[in-house]
Coordinates of C-alpha atoms in Angstrom, one line a residue:
Chain A
M1 CA 75.9 4.3 -61.0
K2 CA 72.0 4.9 -61.3
I3 CA 70.7 7.6 -58.9
E4 CA 67.2 8.1 -57.8
V5 CA 65.7 10.3 -56.0
K6 CA 61.7 9.5 -53.8
N7 CA 59.5 12.5 -52.6
V8 CA 62.9 14.4 -51.3
S9 CA 62.0 17.1 -48.7
K10 CA 64.2 19.5 -46.7
R11 CA 63.0 22.7 -44.9
F12 CA 64.6 24.5 -42.3
E13 CA 63.3 26.6 -39.6
S14 CA 61.5 29.4 -41.9
Y15 CA 61.8 27.9 -45.4
T16 CA 61.5 25.0 -47.6
A17 CA 64.4 24.2 -49.6
L18 CA 63.4 21.1 -50.9
D19 CA 59.5 20.2 -51.8
R20 CA 59.2 16.7 -52.4
V21 CA 61.5 16.1 -55.3
S22 CA 61.6 12.7 -57.0
L23 CA 64.5 11.9 -60.2
S24 CA 66.1 9.7 -61.9
I25 CA 69.9 9.9 -63.0
E26 CA 71.2 6.8 -65.3
E27 CA 74.9 5.3 -64.8
G28 CA 77.2 7.7 -66.7
E29 CA 74.0 10.5 -67.6
L30 CA 75.0 14.2 -67.0
I31 CA 72.5 16.1 -65.4
A32 CA 72.6 20.0 -64.3
L33 CA 70.3 21.4 -61.8
L34 CA 69.3 24.7 -63.3
G35 CA 67.3 27.2 -61.0
P36 CA 67.8 30.7 -59.7
S37 CA 69.8 30.9 -56.2
G38 CA 67.1 29.7 -53.6
S39 CA 65.8 26.8 -56.1
G40 CA 67.1 24.7 -53.5
K41 CA 70.1 22.4 -56.9
T42 CA 72.5 23.0 -53.8
T43 CA 69.9 21.6 -51.1
L44 CA 69.6 18.1 -53.4
L45 CA 73.6 18.8 -54.0
R46 CA 74.3 18.2 -51.2
I47 CA 72.2 15.7 -49.6
L48 CA 73.1 13.3 -53.2
A49 CA 76.2 14.6 -51.0
G50 CA 75.4 13.1 -47.4
L51 CA 76.3 16.8 -46.4
E52 CA 72.9 17.8 -45.7
L53 CA 70.4 15.1 -43.9
P54 CA 67.0 14.8 -45.7
D55 CA 62.9 15.5 -43.8
D56 CA 62.6 12.3 -42.7
E57 CA 59.7 11.0 -44.3
P58 CA 57.7 8.5 -45.4
G59 CA 58.5 7.4 -48.8
S60 CA 61.2 9.0 -48.7
A61 CA 64.7 8.5 -50.7
V62 CA 67.7 8.3 -51.8
L63 CA 69.0 5.3 -53.8
F64 CA 73.2 4.8 -55.4
E65 CA 72.2 1.2 -57.7
G66 CA 68.6 1.0 -56.0
R67 CA 70.1 0.9 -52.6
E68 CA 69.1 3.6 -50.4
V69 CA 71.9 5.7 -48.6
T70 CA 69.7 8.5 -47.0
A71 CA 72.0 7.5 -43.7
S72 CA 74.6 6.7 -44.7
D73 CA 77.4 8.2 -44.5
P74 CA 79.8 10.2 -47.4
V75 CA 82.9 7.7 -47.2
E76 CA 80.6 5.0 -48.4
R77 CA 78.1 6.6 -50.7
R78 CA 81.8 7.4 -52.8
V79 CA 81.5 10.9 -54.5
G80 CA 83.4 13.2 -55.7
F81 CA 82.5 16.6 -55.0
V82 CA 83.5 20.2 -56.0
F83 CA 83.0 22.6 -54.3
Q84 CA 82.5 26.6 -55.5
H85 CA 84.8 28.3 -53.8
Y86 CA 87.3 25.2 -54.1
A87 CA 88.0 24.0 -50.6
L88 CA 91.5 22.8 -51.8
F89 CA 93.5 22.1 -48.3
R90 CA 95.3 25.6 -48.2
N91 CA 97.9 24.0 -46.0
M92 CA 99.3 21.7 -48.6
T93 CA 100.6 21.0 -52.0
V94 CA 98.8 20.9 -55.6
G95 CA 100.3 17.3 -55.7
E96 CA 99.1 16.4 -51.6
N97 CA 95.8 17.7 -52.1
I98 CA 94.7 15.3 -55.1
A99 CA 96.7 12.5 -53.4
F100 CA 94.5 13.3 -50.2
G101 CA 91.5 10.9 -51.0
L102 CA 94.0 7.7 -50.8
E103 CA 96.0 9.0 -48.1
V104 CA 93.8 8.6 -45.9
R105 CA 91.8 5.3 -46.3
P106 CA 92.5 2.8 -43.6
K107 CA 96.0 0.5 -43.5
D108 CA 94.5 -2.6 -45.4
R109 CA 92.4 -0.7 -48.7
R110 CA 95.4 2.2 -48.7
P111 CA 97.8 1.7 -52.0
T112 CA 101.9 1.9 -51.5
K113 CA 102.7 5.2 -51.2
E114 CA 103.8 4.5 -55.1
K115 CA 100.3 4.1 -56.4
I116 CA 99.8 7.0 -54.1
Q117 CA 102.6 9.1 -56.6
E118 CA 101.6 7.4 -59.9
R119 CA 97.8 8.3 -59.5
V120 CA 98.6 11.9 -59.4
R121 CA 100.5 12.3 -61.7
E122 CA 97.5 10.2 -63.5
L123 CA 95.8 12.9 -62.8
L124 CA 97.5 16.4 -62.7
Q125 CA 98.4 15.3 -66.5
L126 CA 94.3 14.6 -67.5
I127 CA 94.1 18.1 -65.8
Q128 CA 97.4 19.2 -67.8
L129 CA 99.1 20.5 -64.2
E130 CA 101.8 17.9 -64.1
P131 CA 104.8 21.7 -63.3
L132 CA 102.5 22.6 -60.3
A133 CA 102.5 19.5 -58.3
N134 CA 103.9 21.3 -55.8
R135 CA 102.7 24.6 -55.6
Y136 CA 100.2 25.7 -52.9
P137 CA 96.4 26.7 -54.1
S138 CA 97.4 29.8 -53.2
Q139 CA 100.1 30.9 -56.0
L140 CA 97.4 29.0 -58.4
S141 CA 94.9 31.0 -60.1
G142 CA 91.0 29.9 -59.9
G143 CA 90.4 28.0 -63.1
Q144 CA 94.3 26.6 -61.9
R145 CA 91.9 25.7 -58.6
Q146 CA 89.1 24.9 -59.8
R147 CA 90.4 21.8 -62.9
V148 CA 92.5 20.7 -59.0
A149 CA 89.1 20.5 -57.4
L150 CA 87.8 18.5 -60.4
A151 CA 91.3 16.0 -59.6
R152 CA 91.0 15.2 -56.4
A153 CA 87.6 14.8 -56.5
L154 CA 87.6 12.3 -59.3
A155 CA 91.5 10.4 -57.5
I156 CA 89.1 8.6 -54.9
E157 CA 87.2 7.2 -57.9
P158 CA 83.8 8.3 -57.5
R159 CA 81.0 6.8 -58.0
V160 CA 79.4 10.2 -58.8
L161 CA 80.8 13.4 -59.3
L162 CA 79.0 16.1 -58.0
L163 CA 79.8 19.9 -59.2
D164 CA 78.4 22.8 -57.2
E165 CA 78.7 25.6 -59.1
P166 CA 82.1 25.1 -60.0
F167 CA 83.0 28.2 -62.3
G168 CA 80.6 30.7 -60.6
A169 CA 83.6 32.0 -59.4
L170 CA 85.7 32.4 -62.9
D171 CA 86.0 35.0 -65.4
A172 CA 83.5 34.3 -68.3
K173 CA 86.3 33.1 -70.5
V174 CA 88.1 30.5 -68.1
R175 CA 84.3 29.9 -67.5
K176 CA 84.0 28.3 -70.5
Q177 CA 87.5 27.0 -71.1
L178 CA 87.1 25.1 -68.1
R179 CA 82.9 24.2 -68.9
Q180 CA 84.2 22.5 -72.7
E181 CA 87.2 20.6 -70.7
L182 CA 84.7 19.2 -68.5
R183 CA 82.3 18.0 -71.3
Q184 CA 86.1 16.3 -73.1
L185 CA 86.4 14.7 -69.6
H186 CA 83.2 13.2 -69.7
E187 CA 83.2 11.6 -72.9
R188 CA 86.8 9.8 -71.7
I189 CA 85.5 8.9 -68.0
P190 CA 81.9 8.7 -67.9
V191 CA 81.3 8.7 -64.7
T192 CA 77.4 10.6 -63.1
T193 CA 77.8 13.3 -62.5
I194 CA 75.2 16.3 -61.8
L195 CA 76.4 19.9 -61.8
V196 CA 74.5 22.3 -60.6
T197 CA 74.4 26.0 -62.0
H198 CA 72.2 29.2 -62.3
D199 CA 73.5 30.2 -65.4
Q200 CA 71.6 28.8 -68.0
D201 CA 74.8 28.4 -71.0
E202 CA 76.3 26.3 -69.1
A203 CA 73.6 24.2 -68.9
L204 CA 72.6 24.2 -72.7
E205 CA 76.2 23.6 -74.0
V206 CA 78.0 20.4 -71.2
A207 CA 74.6 18.3 -69.5
D208 CA 72.3 15.4 -71.0
R209 CA 69.7 16.5 -69.5
I210 CA 68.5 19.8 -67.7
V211 CA 66.5 19.4 -64.3
V212 CA 64.5 23.2 -64.3
M213 CA 64.0 24.1 -60.3
N214 CA 62.0 27.4 -59.3
H215 CA 60.9 27.2 -55.5
A216 CA 62.1 23.9 -53.9
K217 CA 60.6 21.8 -57.1
I218 CA 61.0 20.4 -60.8
E219 CA 59.4 22.5 -63.5
Q220 CA 60.7 20.5 -65.5
I221 CA 63.4 17.3 -66.4
G222 CA 64.5 17.4 -70.2
T223 CA 67.5 17.3 -73.0
P224 CA 68.9 20.6 -73.2
T225 CA 65.7 20.9 -77.0
E226 CA 63.7 19.6 -75.0
V227 CA 63.5 22.6 -72.0
F228 CA 64.5 24.7 -74.4
E229 CA 61.7 24.3 -76.9
H230 CA 59.3 23.8 -75.1
P231 CA 59.7 25.4 -72.5
A232 CA 56.6 23.1 -70.0
S233 CA 55.9 26.3 -67.9
P234 CA 56.2 29.9 -67.9
F235 CA 59.1 30.2 -65.0
V236 CA 61.2 27.5 -67.8
A237 CA 60.1 29.5 -70.5
D238 CA 62.0 33.4 -69.0
F239 CA 64.1 31.6 -67.3
L240 CA 65.9 29.7 -70.5
G241 CA 67.2 32.6 -72.8
N242 CA 65.4 36.0 -73.0
V243 CA 62.0 35.8 -74.1
N244 CA 59.5 38.4 -75.4
L245 CA 56.2 38.2 -72.6
F246 CA 52.7 39.3 -74.6
R247 CA 50.1 39.2 -72.1
G248 CA 46.9 37.6 -74.0
R249 CA 43.6 36.3 -73.7
V250 CA 41.6 33.3 -74.4
E251 CA 38.5 33.7 -77.1
G252 CA 36.5 31.1 -79.2
G253 CA 40.0 28.8 -78.8
K254 CA 41.6 31.2 -80.0
A255 CA 44.9 33.1 -78.3
F256 CA 44.7 37.0 -78.8
I257 CA 46.9 40.0 -78.5
G258 CA 45.2 42.6 -78.2
K259 CA 43.0 42.5 -81.9
I260 CA 44.7 39.8 -83.6
A261 CA 44.4 36.6 -83.4
L262 CA 47.5 34.5 -83.8
E263 CA 47.8 32.0 -86.2
G264 CA 47.2 28.5 -85.0
S265 CA 47.2 28.8 -81.5
A266 CA 44.3 26.3 -81.0
I267 CA 43.8 26.4 -77.2
E268 CA 41.0 25.1 -74.7
G269 CA 40.3 27.8 -72.4
P270 CA 37.5 29.6 -71.2
D271 CA 36.4 33.0 -73.1
G272 CA 38.2 35.9 -71.8
Q273 CA 41.4 33.7 -69.8
S274 CA 44.2 35.7 -69.3
A275 CA 46.9 33.8 -71.1
Q276 CA 51.3 34.8 -71.0
I277 CA 52.7 33.6 -74.4
F278 CA 56.1 33.8 -75.0
V279 CA 58.3 34.2 -78.4
R280 CA 61.9 33.8 -78.5
P281 CA 63.6 37.2 -80.0
H282 CA 65.1 34.7 -83.6
Q283 CA 61.4 33.9 -83.4
L284 CA 60.2 36.6 -84.0
E285 CA 60.4 37.9 -87.8
I286 CA 59.6 42.0 -88.9
H287 CA 58.2 42.8 -91.9
R288 CA 58.1 46.2 -93.7
E289 CA 53.8 45.5 -94.7
P290 CA 51.3 43.8 -93.0
H291 CA 52.3 40.4 -94.5
S292 CA 49.4 38.7 -92.3
A293 CA 45.7 39.1 -90.5
S294 CA 48.4 37.8 -87.6
A295 CA 50.9 40.9 -88.1
I296 CA 51.0 43.0 -85.1
R297 CA 52.4 46.8 -85.8
A298 CA 55.0 48.8 -83.9
H299 CA 57.3 51.1 -84.1
V300 CA 61.2 50.6 -83.6
E301 CA 63.2 51.7 -80.8
R302 CA 66.8 50.6 -80.7
V303 CA 68.9 48.7 -83.4
Q304 CA 72.4 47.2 -82.1
A305 CA 73.7 45.9 -84.6
A306 CA 77.5 44.6 -82.9
G307 CA 77.4 41.1 -83.0
S308 CA 76.4 37.7 -84.3
V309 CA 72.9 38.8 -84.7
V310 CA 71.6 42.9 -84.7
R311 CA 69.3 42.9 -82.6
V312 CA 66.5 45.3 -82.9
Q313 CA 64.2 46.7 -80.1
L314 CA 60.5 47.6 -80.8
L315 CA 57.4 49.1 -78.5
T316 CA 54.3 47.3 -80.1
E317 CA 51.6 49.3 -80.8
T318 CA 49.8 47.3 -76.8
S319 CA 52.9 48.6 -75.2
E320 CA 54.9 45.6 -75.4
E321 CA 58.5 46.3 -75.3
V322 CA 60.3 43.1 -77.6
T323 CA 63.7 42.9 -78.6
V324 CA 63.6 40.5 -82.0
E325 CA 66.6 38.9 -83.3
L326 CA 67.2 39.4 -87.1
T327 CA 70.6 38.2 -88.9
H328 CA 72.2 41.2 -90.8
D329 CA 72.1 40.5 -94.8
R330 CA 68.2 40.5 -93.1
Y331 CA 68.2 43.9 -91.5
R332 CA 70.4 45.4 -95.1
E333 CA 66.9 44.2 -96.5
L334 CA 64.7 45.2 -94.9
A335 CA 66.8 49.2 -93.7
I336 CA 65.6 49.6 -90.9
Q337 CA 65.2 53.4 -89.6
L338 CA 65.0 54.2 -85.8
K339 CA 61.2 55.6 -85.5
D340 CA 60.1 53.5 -88.4
E341 CA 57.2 51.2 -88.6
V342 CA 57.0 47.7 -88.6
F343 CA 55.1 44.1 -89.2
V344 CA 55.8 41.7 -86.2
N345 CA 55.0 37.6 -86.9
L346 CA 54.7 35.3 -84.1
R347 CA 56.1 31.7 -85.3
D348 CA 56.7 29.2 -82.3
A349 CA 55.0 31.4 -79.4
R350 CA 54.3 29.1 -76.4
I351 CA 51.4 30.0 -74.6
F352 CA 50.4 29.8 -71.6
L353 CA 47.2 30.3 -69.3
E354 CA 47.3 32.1 -66.3
D355 CA 46.1 29.7 -63.9
F356 CA 48.2 27.6 -64.6
S357 CA 50.8 29.5 -64.4
I358 CA 51.3 30.0 -61.3
Chain B
M1 CA 98.0 54.9 -43.4
N2 CA 101.9 56.2 -44.9
G3 CA 100.9 59.9 -45.3
K4 CA 101.1 59.9 -48.6
H5 CA 97.2 60.6 -48.6
K6 CA 96.5 64.3 -49.9
A7 CA 94.0 65.1 -47.1
S8 CA 96.7 63.8 -44.9
E9 CA 96.8 66.2 -41.2
P10 CA 99.3 69.8 -41.5
K11 CA 102.8 68.7 -39.8
W12 CA 102.5 70.2 -37.1
V13 CA 99.2 68.4 -35.8
K14 CA 101.1 65.0 -37.2
S15 CA 104.0 66.2 -34.4
T16 CA 102.4 66.5 -31.5
L17 CA 100.0 63.5 -32.0
T18 CA 102.8 61.8 -32.2
V19 CA 104.9 63.5 -28.6
V20 CA 102.1 63.2 -26.7
A21 CA 101.8 59.6 -27.3
L22 CA 105.1 59.3 -26.3
G23 CA 105.2 60.9 -23.4
F24 CA 102.1 59.1 -22.4
L25 CA 104.0 55.7 -23.7
T26 CA 106.7 56.9 -21.3
L27 CA 105.3 57.8 -18.7
M28 CA 102.8 55.1 -18.4
L29 CA 105.1 52.0 -19.2
F30 CA 109.1 52.4 -20.1
L31 CA 109.6 54.4 -17.0
P32 CA 107.9 51.6 -14.1
L33 CA 109.2 48.9 -17.1
L34 CA 113.1 51.1 -16.0
A35 CA 111.8 50.6 -12.7
V36 CA 111.2 47.0 -11.5
F37 CA 114.5 46.7 -13.4
A38 CA 116.2 49.4 -11.3
E39 CA 115.2 48.6 -8.2
G40 CA 115.9 44.9 -8.3
L41 CA 119.0 45.9 -9.4
R42 CA 119.8 48.2 -6.3
K43 CA 121.6 46.2 -4.0
G44 CA 123.9 44.3 -7.2
L45 CA 123.5 41.5 -8.9
A46 CA 125.0 39.6 -6.4
A47 CA 121.5 40.6 -4.4
Y48 CA 119.3 40.3 -7.3
F49 CA 120.3 36.2 -7.0
A50 CA 119.9 36.0 -4.3
S51 CA 115.9 37.4 -4.4
L52 CA 115.8 35.1 -6.7
T53 CA 117.1 31.7 -5.9
E54 CA 116.0 31.9 -1.9
P55 CA 113.6 29.2 -0.9
A56 CA 109.7 31.7 -0.4
A57 CA 111.3 32.5 -4.8
L58 CA 111.4 28.9 -5.8
S59 CA 108.2 27.6 -4.9
A60 CA 106.5 30.6 -5.4
I61 CA 108.5 30.2 -9.2
K62 CA 107.1 25.7 -8.9
L63 CA 103.5 27.0 -8.0
T64 CA 103.7 29.9 -10.8
L65 CA 104.4 27.0 -13.3
I66 CA 102.3 24.7 -12.8
A67 CA 99.7 26.6 -12.6
A68 CA 100.2 27.4 -15.6
G69 CA 101.8 24.1 -17.4
I70 CA 98.0 22.7 -15.7
A71 CA 95.6 25.7 -16.9
V72 CA 96.9 26.0 -20.9
P73 CA 97.0 23.0 -21.5
L74 CA 93.6 22.0 -20.3
N75 CA 92.4 25.7 -22.4
M76 CA 93.8 25.1 -25.7
V77 CA 91.9 21.8 -25.7
F78 CA 89.2 23.5 -24.3
G79 CA 88.9 25.8 -26.2
V80 CA 90.1 24.5 -29.4
M81 CA 86.9 22.4 -28.8
A82 CA 84.5 25.5 -28.2
A83 CA 85.5 27.2 -31.2
W84 CA 85.2 24.1 -33.7
A85 CA 81.9 23.4 -31.8
I86 CA 80.9 27.1 -32.5
T87 CA 82.5 27.0 -35.5
K88 CA 81.4 24.4 -37.2
F89 CA 78.5 23.2 -36.6
K90 CA 74.2 24.7 -36.1
F91 CA 73.1 23.9 -32.8
R92 CA 70.3 25.8 -30.1
G93 CA 71.7 27.3 -27.7
K94 CA 75.3 28.5 -29.8
S95 CA 75.4 32.3 -28.7
L96 CA 74.4 31.1 -24.7
L97 CA 77.5 29.3 -25.9
V98 CA 79.5 32.5 -26.6
S99 CA 78.8 34.3 -23.9
L100 CA 79.9 31.8 -21.4
I101 CA 83.7 31.9 -22.5
D102 CA 83.9 35.7 -22.5
L103 CA 82.1 35.6 -19.3
P104 CA 85.8 35.1 -16.6
L105 CA 86.6 38.7 -18.9
A106 CA 83.7 40.0 -17.2
V107 CA 83.4 39.0 -13.6
S108 CA 86.0 40.3 -11.5
P109 CA 88.6 38.4 -11.2
V110 CA 88.8 38.4 -7.4
I111 CA 85.4 37.6 -8.1
S112 CA 86.5 34.9 -9.8
G113 CA 88.3 33.2 -6.8
L114 CA 85.1 34.2 -4.3
V115 CA 82.9 31.4 -6.1
Y116 CA 85.6 29.4 -5.4
V117 CA 86.1 29.4 -2.3
L118 CA 82.0 29.4 -1.5
L119 CA 81.7 26.4 -3.1
F120 CA 84.9 24.4 -2.5
G121 CA 86.7 26.1 0.5
F122 CA 84.7 24.4 4.7
Q123 CA 81.9 26.6 4.8
G124 CA 81.3 25.6 1.1
W125 CA 78.9 24.1 -0.5
L126 CA 81.3 21.2 -0.9
G127 CA 83.2 21.7 1.5
P128 CA 82.0 19.6 4.2
W129 CA 82.0 16.4 1.7
L130 CA 86.4 17.1 0.3
S131 CA 87.0 17.2 4.5
S132 CA 85.7 13.7 5.0
H133 CA 87.9 13.1 2.0
R134 CA 90.4 14.9 3.1
L135 CA 90.7 16.7 -0.5
Q136 CA 91.6 20.4 0.4
V137 CA 91.1 21.8 -3.2
I138 CA 91.0 26.6 -1.1
F139 CA 94.5 27.1 0.1
A140 CA 96.1 24.7 -1.4
V141 CA 97.1 23.9 -5.6
P142 CA 94.0 22.8 -7.2
G143 CA 91.9 25.3 -5.3
I144 CA 94.8 27.8 -7.6
V145 CA 94.7 26.2 -10.7
L146 CA 91.2 27.0 -10.6
A147 CA 91.2 29.8 -10.4
T148 CA 94.2 30.4 -12.9
V149 CA 92.1 28.4 -15.1
F150 CA 88.9 29.9 -14.9
V151 CA 90.3 33.5 -16.1
T152 CA 92.3 31.9 -18.5
F153 CA 89.2 30.2 -20.2
P154 CA 88.1 32.9 -22.9
F155 CA 91.9 33.6 -24.3
V156 CA 92.3 30.2 -26.9
A157 CA 88.1 30.4 -27.6
K158 CA 88.1 34.2 -28.8
E159 CA 91.6 33.5 -30.6
L160 CA 90.3 30.7 -33.0
I161 CA 85.9 32.1 -33.5
P162 CA 87.1 34.4 -36.1
L163 CA 89.5 32.7 -37.8
M164 CA 87.8 29.1 -38.1
Q165 CA 84.8 31.4 -38.9
E166 CA 86.1 33.1 -41.8
Q167 CA 87.7 30.0 -43.0
G168 CA 84.8 28.3 -43.0
T169 CA 83.7 23.7 -42.6
E170 CA 83.9 23.5 -47.2
E171 CA 87.9 22.3 -46.3
E172 CA 86.0 20.0 -43.5
E173 CA 83.8 19.3 -45.7
A174 CA 85.3 18.4 -48.7
A175 CA 87.9 16.3 -45.7
I176 CA 84.5 14.2 -45.7
L177 CA 83.8 13.3 -48.0
M178 CA 86.6 12.3 -49.7
G179 CA 86.5 9.6 -46.6
A180 CA 88.3 11.5 -44.3
S181 CA 88.1 9.8 -40.2
G182 CA 86.2 13.1 -37.9
W183 CA 89.7 12.7 -36.5
Q184 CA 91.9 12.9 -39.5
T185 CA 90.3 16.0 -40.8
F186 CA 91.5 17.7 -37.8
W187 CA 95.4 17.2 -37.2
R188 CA 95.6 17.4 -41.2
V189 CA 93.2 20.1 -42.7
T190 CA 92.0 22.4 -39.1
L191 CA 95.0 22.1 -37.1
P192 CA 97.6 23.0 -39.9
N193 CA 95.3 26.0 -40.1
I194 CA 94.1 27.7 -37.3
R195 CA 98.5 26.6 -35.8
W196 CA 98.8 30.6 -35.5
G197 CA 96.0 31.8 -34.4
L198 CA 95.9 29.0 -31.9
L199 CA 99.3 29.3 -31.1
Y200 CA 98.1 33.5 -30.2
G201 CA 96.1 31.7 -27.7
V202 CA 98.4 30.0 -25.3
I203 CA 100.5 32.5 -25.6
L204 CA 98.8 35.2 -24.4
S205 CA 96.3 32.7 -22.1
N206 CA 100.1 31.6 -20.5
A207 CA 101.0 35.6 -19.8
R208 CA 97.3 35.2 -18.1
A209 CA 98.1 32.7 -16.5
M210 CA 101.6 33.1 -15.2
G211 CA 100.9 36.7 -14.3
E212 CA 96.6 36.7 -12.3
F213 CA 96.8 38.4 -8.8
G214 CA 92.6 38.5 -7.8
A215 CA 91.4 35.0 -8.4
V216 CA 94.4 33.1 -7.6
S217 CA 94.9 36.2 -4.1
V218 CA 91.6 34.4 -2.6
V219 CA 91.8 31.6 -3.4
S220 CA 95.5 31.0 -2.3
G221 CA 95.7 31.7 1.6
H222 CA 99.5 33.5 1.5
I223 CA 100.9 30.8 2.7
R224 CA 104.7 31.2 2.2
G225 CA 106.3 29.0 0.5
K226 CA 103.1 27.0 -0.2
T227 CA 100.5 28.4 -2.0
N228 CA 102.5 31.7 -3.4
T229 CA 102.5 32.2 -7.2
M230 CA 105.1 34.3 -8.1
P231 CA 102.7 37.5 -8.5
L232 CA 101.6 37.0 -4.2
H233 CA 104.5 36.4 -3.4
V234 CA 106.0 39.9 -4.9
E235 CA 103.0 41.6 -3.0
I236 CA 104.3 40.2 0.3
L237 CA 107.9 41.1 -0.6
Y238 CA 106.8 44.4 -0.6
N239 CA 104.6 44.6 1.8
E240 CA 107.8 43.2 4.3
Y241 CA 109.7 46.8 2.6
N242 CA 111.8 44.2 1.1
F243 CA 111.5 46.6 -2.2
V244 CA 115.4 44.8 -3.3
G245 CA 113.5 41.2 -3.3
A246 CA 110.0 42.4 -4.8
F247 CA 111.5 43.8 -7.7
A248 CA 113.5 41.4 -8.6
V249 CA 110.5 38.6 -8.2
A250 CA 108.8 41.7 -11.1
S251 CA 111.6 41.6 -13.4
L252 CA 110.9 37.9 -14.5
L253 CA 107.3 38.7 -15.0
A254 CA 108.0 42.5 -16.7
I255 CA 110.5 39.8 -18.7
L256 CA 108.0 37.2 -19.1
A257 CA 106.0 40.3 -20.5
L258 CA 108.3 41.2 -23.3
V259 CA 109.2 37.8 -24.5
T260 CA 105.8 37.5 -24.7
L261 CA 104.3 41.0 -26.4
A262 CA 107.8 39.7 -28.9
I263 CA 105.9 36.6 -29.6
K264 CA 102.6 37.9 -29.8
S265 CA 104.1 40.3 -32.9
V266 CA 105.1 37.2 -35.1
L267 CA 102.7 35.2 -34.5
E268 CA 100.6 38.9 -35.2
W269 CA 101.7 38.9 -38.4
K270 CA 101.8 35.1 -39.0
L271 CA 97.5 35.8 -38.6
R272 CA 97.4 38.1 -40.8
N273 CA 97.9 36.2 -43.3
D274 CA 96.2 33.3 -43.1
M275 CA 93.3 35.7 -41.7
R276 CA 94.0 37.3 -45.4
K277 CA 94.6 33.9 -47.8
A278 CA 91.2 33.3 -46.4
A279 CA 89.8 36.1 -47.4
L280 CA 91.1 35.3 -50.4
E281 CA 90.2 31.7 -50.9
V282 CA 86.8 33.2 -50.9
V283 CA 86.9 36.1 -53.0
S284 CA 89.3 34.6 -56.2

């Protein structure tokens, strides 16, 4: 189902949770709302579910398939909602939890008992928990509970599936597994899905598109590659993955870090304008000799060689702390020791002028 | 708690504390309880049952059952509604409502009784209107029921509020999002989750309703066979030096207390389970 959010705001007494947010979601998409806590992502999700009302302002609307739903209640919206803490009915078994949405339907629209049981079996099969149909939620592990919550949300054949930090309360390993299961589930049942998360890995791995939110506003909307490779703001660059920040300035249409001009850093701005330069750890090169005019001199502070890449921490001439990721091959080739002098080259730096950043 | 801490107190401290506590309990609770039954049975079982079955005693027992039978269900409904409103919604004046619910516990029962006399008595604000319509509240059953409702009002709500706060609103939200009506959500999700807490509140409320003296005494008028509840009947018999009668009726109240205590312990255990589960749901 296509969803449109137009100029939606939500102000609570002391703070603004959403500030004129607009967003369009296509049929069958899996969207991640990504941001730190307090960025408004959960409020947006709850407004889509109908659990919160947006502020009543002219031009503000929530449309499902082109139809205004701002005023209609949750039943009419037919959304499936998964809570961070599962919210399973503790006094009902797994099977009863999944059947609930069908059993509370008015008589004329309620499936027969056999049909409901069949649907419950189907869904239990889908989440691979058939043997646990008669258990109570308190007898399940966190991962199992969240699978049941997902099945329960799907039972009513929702037009849109909303997930509020669904894996936030689970440990790292289970979280990773459920993430993949969610993606596989989405391939099989391509219902429009919106996932709220503060975990960038989760968003990058699962979503078709990511909506990065901060301070009640949307910072950037794009595919995982777009937001990761081409962040639209310093916030997005910083929030998505590890990143090195250099403080620099503009001179003669080029960005400078200390006395060194960055290669290919054509930039428009008045001389002396300060700039933030973001470079991801894998986009830095280390050399033993000054490789080019734009190499920055630095010393090795720490080496962390356990893992799939080698992480080297450097302190530059200009006293900036920098993390570089190298392949193990490159690391052996360089034979770096602590306190060694090295030269760093920046590739694909993202430059933001300070004025535009805030 | 089981004394396996390394920094446990020396033995003599423990035994002294135990002896002091037991001595206090014996003096303040067990002896009086024993005295009630001993005095009631002093002239034998026949006299005991005779004092329970004489018309005035039967009337007092009946009135107590009527007052509790009206007050307890009323407070059950009000208590659930108040706790529901307080824990599931945000609104202005919520903290005022919470303190109002506590008010009957803070006010002396005699004052609560007097307030009703001032409102509904012959000289009271609504007195002339009531008597012109031949309605009697004070010195009659309605006054006794009103006073009982007032003093027992907090018990159910006070039990439910912390429990419902602990359980949060997510299950209700989930139910509503799946298409359940408010009514279905209440009966199928909320009520099963709070049933032990509700029963606990009802038991406490019932014990207070049957045992209330002060407020009821002010509005009752002590008309024997008509407006006497069990506690009032005990007082009258005692003042008339009818000790066997007084203690026989009092023993009924004591039995009620013991039964309440037993049910309460079972419920407390069930309730702790519910609370722990609610906490676990959030943590795990």
